[in-house]
Coordinates of C-alpha atoms and ligand atoms in Angstrom, one line a residue:
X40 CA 18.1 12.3 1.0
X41 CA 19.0 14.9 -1.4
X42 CA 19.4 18.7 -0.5
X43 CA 18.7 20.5 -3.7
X44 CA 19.8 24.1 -3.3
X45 CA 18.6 27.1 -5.1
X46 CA 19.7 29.0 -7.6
X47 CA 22.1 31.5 -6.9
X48 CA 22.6 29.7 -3.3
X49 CA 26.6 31.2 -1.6
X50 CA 29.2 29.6 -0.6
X51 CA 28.1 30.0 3.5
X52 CA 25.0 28.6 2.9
X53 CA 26.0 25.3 1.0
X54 CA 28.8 25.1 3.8
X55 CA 26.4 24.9 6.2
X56 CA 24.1 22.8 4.8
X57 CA 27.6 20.4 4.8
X58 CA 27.9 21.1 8.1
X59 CA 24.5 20.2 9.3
X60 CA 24.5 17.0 7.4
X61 CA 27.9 15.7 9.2
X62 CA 26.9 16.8 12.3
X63 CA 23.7 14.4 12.4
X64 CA 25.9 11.6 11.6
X65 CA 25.4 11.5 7.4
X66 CA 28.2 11.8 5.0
X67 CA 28.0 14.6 2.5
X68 CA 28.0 14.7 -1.4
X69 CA 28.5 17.8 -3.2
X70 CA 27.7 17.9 -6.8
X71 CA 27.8 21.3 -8.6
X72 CA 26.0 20.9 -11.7
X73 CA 25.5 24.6 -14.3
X74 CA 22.2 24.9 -12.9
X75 CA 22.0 24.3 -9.0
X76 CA 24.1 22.5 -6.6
X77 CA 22.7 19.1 -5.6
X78 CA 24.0 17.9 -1.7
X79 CA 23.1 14.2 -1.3
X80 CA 23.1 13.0 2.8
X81 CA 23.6 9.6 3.1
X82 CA 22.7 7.6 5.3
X83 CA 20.0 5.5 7.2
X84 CA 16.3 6.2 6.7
X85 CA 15.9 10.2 6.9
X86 CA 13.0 10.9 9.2
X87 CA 10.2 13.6 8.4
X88 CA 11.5 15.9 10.5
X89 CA 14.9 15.2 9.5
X90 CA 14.0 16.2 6.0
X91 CA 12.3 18.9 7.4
X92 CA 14.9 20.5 9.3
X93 CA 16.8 20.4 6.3
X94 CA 14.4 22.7 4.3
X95 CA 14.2 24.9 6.3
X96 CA 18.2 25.9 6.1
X97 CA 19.5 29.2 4.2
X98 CA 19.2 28.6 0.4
X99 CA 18.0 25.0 0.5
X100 CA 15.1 25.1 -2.9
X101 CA 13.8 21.2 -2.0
X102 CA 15.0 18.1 -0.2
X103 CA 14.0 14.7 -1.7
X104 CA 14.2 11.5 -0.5
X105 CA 16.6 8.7 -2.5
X106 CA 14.4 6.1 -4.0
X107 CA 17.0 4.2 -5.0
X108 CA 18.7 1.8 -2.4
X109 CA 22.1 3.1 -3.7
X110 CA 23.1 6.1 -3.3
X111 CA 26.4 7.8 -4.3
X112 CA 26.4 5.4 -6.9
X113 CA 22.7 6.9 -8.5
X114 CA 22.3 9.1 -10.8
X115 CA 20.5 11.2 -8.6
X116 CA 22.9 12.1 -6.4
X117 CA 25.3 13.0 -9.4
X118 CA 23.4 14.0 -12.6
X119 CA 26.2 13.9 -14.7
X120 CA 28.9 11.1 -15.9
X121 CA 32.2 10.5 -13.6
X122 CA 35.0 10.8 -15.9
X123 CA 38.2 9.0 -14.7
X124 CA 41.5 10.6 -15.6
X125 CA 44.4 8.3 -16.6
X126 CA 47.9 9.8 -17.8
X127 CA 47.3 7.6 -20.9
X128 CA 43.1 8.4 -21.6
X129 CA 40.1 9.1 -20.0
X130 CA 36.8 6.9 -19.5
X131 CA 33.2 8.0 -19.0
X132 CA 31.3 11.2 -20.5
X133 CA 31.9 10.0 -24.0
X134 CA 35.8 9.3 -23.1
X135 CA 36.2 4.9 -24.3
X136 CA 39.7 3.2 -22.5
X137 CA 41.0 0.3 -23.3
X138 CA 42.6 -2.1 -20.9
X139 CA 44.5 -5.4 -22.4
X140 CA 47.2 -7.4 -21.7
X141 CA 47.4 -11.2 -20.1
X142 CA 44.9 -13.0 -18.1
X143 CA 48.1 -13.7 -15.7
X144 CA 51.7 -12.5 -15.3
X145 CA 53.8 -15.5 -15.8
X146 CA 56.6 -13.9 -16.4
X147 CA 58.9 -11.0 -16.8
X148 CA 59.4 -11.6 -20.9
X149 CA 55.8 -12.9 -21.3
X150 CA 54.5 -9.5 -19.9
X151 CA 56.8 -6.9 -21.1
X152 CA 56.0 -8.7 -24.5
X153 CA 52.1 -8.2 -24.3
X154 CA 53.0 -4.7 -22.6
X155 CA 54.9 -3.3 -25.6
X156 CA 52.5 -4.4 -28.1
X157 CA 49.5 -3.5 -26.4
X158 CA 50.7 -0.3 -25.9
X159 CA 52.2 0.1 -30.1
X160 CA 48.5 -1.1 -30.8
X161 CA 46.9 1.9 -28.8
X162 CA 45.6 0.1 -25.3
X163 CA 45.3 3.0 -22.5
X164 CA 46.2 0.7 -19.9
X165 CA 47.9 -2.9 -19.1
X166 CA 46.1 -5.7 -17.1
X167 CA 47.3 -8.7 -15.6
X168 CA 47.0 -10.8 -12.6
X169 CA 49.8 -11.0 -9.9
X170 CA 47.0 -13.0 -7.8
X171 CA 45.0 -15.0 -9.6
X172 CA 41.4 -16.6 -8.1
X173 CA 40.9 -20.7 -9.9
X174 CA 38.0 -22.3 -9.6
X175 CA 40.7 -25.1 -8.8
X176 CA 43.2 -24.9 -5.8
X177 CA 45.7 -26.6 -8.1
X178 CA 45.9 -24.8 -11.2
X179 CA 48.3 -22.0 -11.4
X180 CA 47.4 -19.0 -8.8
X181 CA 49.6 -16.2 -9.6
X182 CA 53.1 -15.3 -9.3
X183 CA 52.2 -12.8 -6.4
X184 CA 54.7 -10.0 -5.2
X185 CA 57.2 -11.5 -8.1
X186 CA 54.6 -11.0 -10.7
X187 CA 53.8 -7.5 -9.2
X188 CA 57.1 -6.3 -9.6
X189 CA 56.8 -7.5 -13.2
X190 CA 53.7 -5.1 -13.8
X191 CA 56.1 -2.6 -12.7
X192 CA 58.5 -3.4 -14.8
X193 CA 56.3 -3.2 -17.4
X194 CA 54.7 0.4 -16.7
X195 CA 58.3 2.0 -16.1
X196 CA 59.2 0.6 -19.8
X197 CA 56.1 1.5 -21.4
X198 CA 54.3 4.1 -19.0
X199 CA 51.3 2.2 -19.2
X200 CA 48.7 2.3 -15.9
X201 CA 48.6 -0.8 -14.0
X202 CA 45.1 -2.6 -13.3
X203 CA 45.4 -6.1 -11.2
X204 CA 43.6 -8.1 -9.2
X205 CA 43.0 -8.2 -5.3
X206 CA 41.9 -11.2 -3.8
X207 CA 41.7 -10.0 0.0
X208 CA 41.5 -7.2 2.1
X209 CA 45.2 -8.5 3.4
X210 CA 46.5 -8.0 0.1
X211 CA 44.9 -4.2 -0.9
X212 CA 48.2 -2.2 1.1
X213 CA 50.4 -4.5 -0.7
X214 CA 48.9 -4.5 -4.5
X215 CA 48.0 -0.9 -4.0
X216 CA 51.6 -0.3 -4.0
X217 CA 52.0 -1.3 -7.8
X218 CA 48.6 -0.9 -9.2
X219 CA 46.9 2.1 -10.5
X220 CA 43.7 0.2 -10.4
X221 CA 42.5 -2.2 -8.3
X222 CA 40.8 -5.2 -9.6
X223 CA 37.8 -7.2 -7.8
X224 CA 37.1 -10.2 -9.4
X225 CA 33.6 -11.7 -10.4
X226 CA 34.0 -14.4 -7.9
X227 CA 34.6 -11.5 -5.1
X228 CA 32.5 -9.3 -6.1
X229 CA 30.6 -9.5 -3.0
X230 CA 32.9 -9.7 -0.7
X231 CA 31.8 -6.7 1.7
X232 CA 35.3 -6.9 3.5
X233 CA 37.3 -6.6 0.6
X234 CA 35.3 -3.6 -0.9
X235 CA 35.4 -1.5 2.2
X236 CA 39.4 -2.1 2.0
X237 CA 39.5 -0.9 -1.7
X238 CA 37.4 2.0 -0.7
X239 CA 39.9 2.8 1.8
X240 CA 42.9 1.9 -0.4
X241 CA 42.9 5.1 -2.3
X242 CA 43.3 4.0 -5.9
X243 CA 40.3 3.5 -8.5
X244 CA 38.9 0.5 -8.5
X245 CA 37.9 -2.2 -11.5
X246 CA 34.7 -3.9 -10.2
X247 CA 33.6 -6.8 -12.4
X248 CA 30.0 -7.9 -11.8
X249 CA 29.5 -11.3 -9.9
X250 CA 28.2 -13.7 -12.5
X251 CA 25.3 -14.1 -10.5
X252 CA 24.3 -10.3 -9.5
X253 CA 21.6 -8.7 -10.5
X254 CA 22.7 -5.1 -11.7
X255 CA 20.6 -3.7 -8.2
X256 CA 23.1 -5.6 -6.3
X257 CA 26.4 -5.1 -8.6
X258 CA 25.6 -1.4 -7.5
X259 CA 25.2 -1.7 -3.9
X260 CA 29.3 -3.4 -4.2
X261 CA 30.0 -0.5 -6.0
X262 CA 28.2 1.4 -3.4
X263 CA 30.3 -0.1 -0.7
X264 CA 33.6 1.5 -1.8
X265 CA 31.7 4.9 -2.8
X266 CA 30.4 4.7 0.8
X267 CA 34.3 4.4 1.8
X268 CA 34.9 8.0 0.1
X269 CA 36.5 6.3 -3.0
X270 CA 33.9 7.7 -6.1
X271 CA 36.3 6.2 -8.3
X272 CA 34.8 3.1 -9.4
X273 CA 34.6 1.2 -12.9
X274 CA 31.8 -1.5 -13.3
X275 CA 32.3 -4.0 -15.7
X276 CA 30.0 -6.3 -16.8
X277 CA 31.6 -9.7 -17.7
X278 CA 29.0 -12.0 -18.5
X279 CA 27.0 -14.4 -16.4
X280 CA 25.5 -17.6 -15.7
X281 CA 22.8 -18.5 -17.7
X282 CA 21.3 -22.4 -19.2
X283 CA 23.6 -21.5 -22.2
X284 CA 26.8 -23.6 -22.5
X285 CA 28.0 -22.8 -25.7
X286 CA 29.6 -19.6 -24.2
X287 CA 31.4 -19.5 -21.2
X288 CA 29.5 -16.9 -19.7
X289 CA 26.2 -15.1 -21.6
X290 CA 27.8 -11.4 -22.0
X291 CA 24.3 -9.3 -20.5
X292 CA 24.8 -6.6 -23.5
X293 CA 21.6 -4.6 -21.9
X294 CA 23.8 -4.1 -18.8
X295 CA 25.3 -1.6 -20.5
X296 CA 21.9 0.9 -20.9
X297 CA 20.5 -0.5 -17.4
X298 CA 23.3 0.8 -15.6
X299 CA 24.2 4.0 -17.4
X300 CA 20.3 5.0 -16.8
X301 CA 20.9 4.5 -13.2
X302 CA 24.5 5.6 -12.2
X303 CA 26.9 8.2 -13.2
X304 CA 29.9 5.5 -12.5
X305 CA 32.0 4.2 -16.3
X306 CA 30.5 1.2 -17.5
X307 CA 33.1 -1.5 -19.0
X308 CA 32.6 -4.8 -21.2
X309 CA 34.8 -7.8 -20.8
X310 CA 34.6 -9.5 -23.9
X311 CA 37.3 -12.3 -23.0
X312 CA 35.6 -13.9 -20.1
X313 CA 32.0 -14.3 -21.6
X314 CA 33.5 -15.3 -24.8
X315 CA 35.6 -18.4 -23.2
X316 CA 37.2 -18.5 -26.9
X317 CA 39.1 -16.3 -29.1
X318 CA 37.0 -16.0 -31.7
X319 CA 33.8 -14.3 -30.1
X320 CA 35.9 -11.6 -28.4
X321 CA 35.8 -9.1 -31.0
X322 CA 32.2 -9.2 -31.7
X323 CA 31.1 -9.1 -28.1
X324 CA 33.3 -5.8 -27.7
X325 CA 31.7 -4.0 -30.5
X326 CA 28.4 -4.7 -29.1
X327 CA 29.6 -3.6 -25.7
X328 CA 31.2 -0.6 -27.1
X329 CA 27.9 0.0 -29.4
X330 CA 25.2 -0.2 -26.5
X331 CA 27.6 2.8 -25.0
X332 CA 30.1 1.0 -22.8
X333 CA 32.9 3.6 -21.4
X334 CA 36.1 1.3 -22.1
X335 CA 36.9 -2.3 -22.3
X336 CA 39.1 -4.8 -20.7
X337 CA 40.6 -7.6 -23.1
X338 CA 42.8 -10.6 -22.7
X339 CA 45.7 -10.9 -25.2
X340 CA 49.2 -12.9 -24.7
X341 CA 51.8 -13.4 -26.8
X342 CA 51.7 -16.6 -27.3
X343 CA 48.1 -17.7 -26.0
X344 CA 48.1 -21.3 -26.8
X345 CA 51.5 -21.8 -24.2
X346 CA 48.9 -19.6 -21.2
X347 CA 48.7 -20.7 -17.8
X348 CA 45.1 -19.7 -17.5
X349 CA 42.4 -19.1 -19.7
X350 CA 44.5 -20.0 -22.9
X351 CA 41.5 -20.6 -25.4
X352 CA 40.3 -16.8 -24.7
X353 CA 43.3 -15.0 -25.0
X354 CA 43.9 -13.3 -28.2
X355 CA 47.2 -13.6 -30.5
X356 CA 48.6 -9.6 -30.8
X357 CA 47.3 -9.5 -34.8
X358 CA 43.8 -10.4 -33.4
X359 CA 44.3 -7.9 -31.1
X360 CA 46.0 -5.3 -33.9
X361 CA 42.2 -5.9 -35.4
X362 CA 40.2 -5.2 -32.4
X363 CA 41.5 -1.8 -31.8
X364 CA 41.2 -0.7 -35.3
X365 CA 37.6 -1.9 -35.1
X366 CA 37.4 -0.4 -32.0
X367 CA 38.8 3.2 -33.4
X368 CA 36.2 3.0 -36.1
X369 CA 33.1 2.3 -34.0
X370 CA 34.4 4.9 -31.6
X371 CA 34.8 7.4 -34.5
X372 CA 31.1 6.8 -35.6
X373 CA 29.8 6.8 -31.9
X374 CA 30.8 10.4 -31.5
X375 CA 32.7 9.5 -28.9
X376 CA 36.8 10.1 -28.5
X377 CA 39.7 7.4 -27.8
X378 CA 42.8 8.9 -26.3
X379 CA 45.8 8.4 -28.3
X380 CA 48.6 7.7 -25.5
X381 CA 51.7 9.3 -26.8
X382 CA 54.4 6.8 -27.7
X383 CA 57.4 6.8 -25.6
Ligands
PEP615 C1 40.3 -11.9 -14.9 O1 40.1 -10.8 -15.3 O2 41.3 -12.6 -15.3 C2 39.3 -12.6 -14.1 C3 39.6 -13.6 -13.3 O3 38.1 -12.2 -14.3 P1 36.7 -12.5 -13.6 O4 36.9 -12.1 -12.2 O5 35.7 -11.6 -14.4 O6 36.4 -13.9 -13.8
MN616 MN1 41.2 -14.4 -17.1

């Protein structure tokens, strides 16, 4: 339910409204808007006189239930955009990011290549998989801890944050360690374990949309780390599984609106898996970035035709050169603002 408190409530009295929400077992979410102080209580199926008893408390104005089966992650529980704060640029509330780098870390000079001319070409953060999920158990999985210490590497060089992928809740202590942001994949993106262990993990987290989720359930994922007490969550839609084979994946461009009409969360496009090849990446981030996505996250390798995995997406650095100088345009004419990380 959601405790909406009058105007010119205290301090004491939202306090105890807190107070009275933990102590019959919900979890509490303040959200102090210009206007009035919104306190969502989550948790199972508020009875009448739950509700009730809540109304009645010192400066309470109304208490409504959720309708939506997520909570934290709805905009009714926070009217207002999450903006995630990076040392290098900000996403949400009109803030765009942009995440590139490999689809894997295959090694130290492959990485600290695509990290230096990501970075010279404006990205806000480096990606790259240490751990890498394949649809076959003999194509190349990752470096691991090796390919973690590269990403390190490559942000003490170029002071770029880290987002990688975590493949099980095992692994979260150990990539948290290195990463800034915590990757699920699409094929995990249901996998309740893991997203209670990122929402204990302490770091944001990059949640890509299974590509066969319907947005109502890509938000109750996201709701599973929220629910954790980690509200710093990116979706990002990636495409999905439709008749059409001409693509890899059909990029769902009206994720984009759906979502940001029913969470405060950043939204992300990315372009590289949808695409499947190099030549559709570009166009399918503009229209991301046009139907209001909050950042993207692009693959681009130095040499992508030598790539261990997903070679034919990857883009070569001058295609990627293009995309952010597209991308800074469309930005520019969105209203919107693009960080420009300080070169160091
Ligand atoms: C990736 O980002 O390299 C990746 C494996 O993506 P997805 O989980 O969206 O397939
Ligand atoms: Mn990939």
């Amino acid at each position: 339910m959601l405790i909406v408190m009058k105007r010119g409530h205290t301090e004491e009295e939202l306090q105890e409204v807190v107070r009275e929400i933990e102590k019959v077992g919900y979890r509490p979410h303040v959200s102090r808007g210009v206007e009035t102080t919104l306190v969502g209580a989550i948790g199972r199926g508020p009875t009448p006189e739950l509700m009730e008893h809540f109304r009645a408390l010192p400066g309470v104005a109304e208490v409504i239930p959720i309708s939506k089966p997520y909570k934290l992650a709805s905009l009714e529980v926070q009217p207002f955009p999450t903006v995630l704060e990076f040392p290098t640029g900000k996403t949400g509330g009109g803030h765009v990011m942009v995440a590139a780098g490999p689809c894997g870390v295959e090694s130290r000079e492959q990485t600290l290549k695509a990290a230096r001319y990501v970075k010279a070409h404006g990205a806000h953060m480096l990606r790259g998989g240490a751990f890498k999920p394949r649809t076959s158990p003999y194509a190349f999985q990752g470096l691991g801890l090796e390919g973690l210490k590269i990403l390190a590497e490559a942000k003490r060089e170029t002071g770029l944050p880290i987002v990688t992928e975590v493949l099980s809740p095992e692994q979260v202590e150990l990539v948290a360690e290195y990463a800034d942001v915590l990757q699920i994949g699409a094929r995990n993106a249901q996998n309740f374990a893991l997203l209670q262990a990122v929402g204990e993990a302490g770091k944001p987290v990059l949640l890509k949309r299974g590509m066969s989720m319907t947005l109502e359930e890509f938000l109750m994922s996201a709701e599973y780390i929220l629910s954790r007490g980690n509200m710093r969550v990116i979706l990002v839609e990636r495409g999905i599984r439709t008749f059409e084979k001409a693509t890899r994946f059909t990029l769902d461009v009206s994720a984009v609106p759906v979502l940001k009409s029913w969470t405060h969360l950043p939204v992300w496009i990315d372009p590289s898996h949808p695409a499947g090849k190099r030549d559709w990446v570009i166009p399918l981030a503009l229209a991301g970035l046009a139907a209001g996505a909050d950042g993207l996250i692009v693959e681009t390798h130095p040499e992508p035709e030598k790539a261990l995995s997903d070679a034919a997406q990857q883009l070569h650095e001058h295609e990627f050169a293009e995309l952010m100088d597209k991308v800074r345009r469309l930005v520019a004419a969105l209203d919107k603002t693009l960080a420009t990380p300080v070169l160091g």
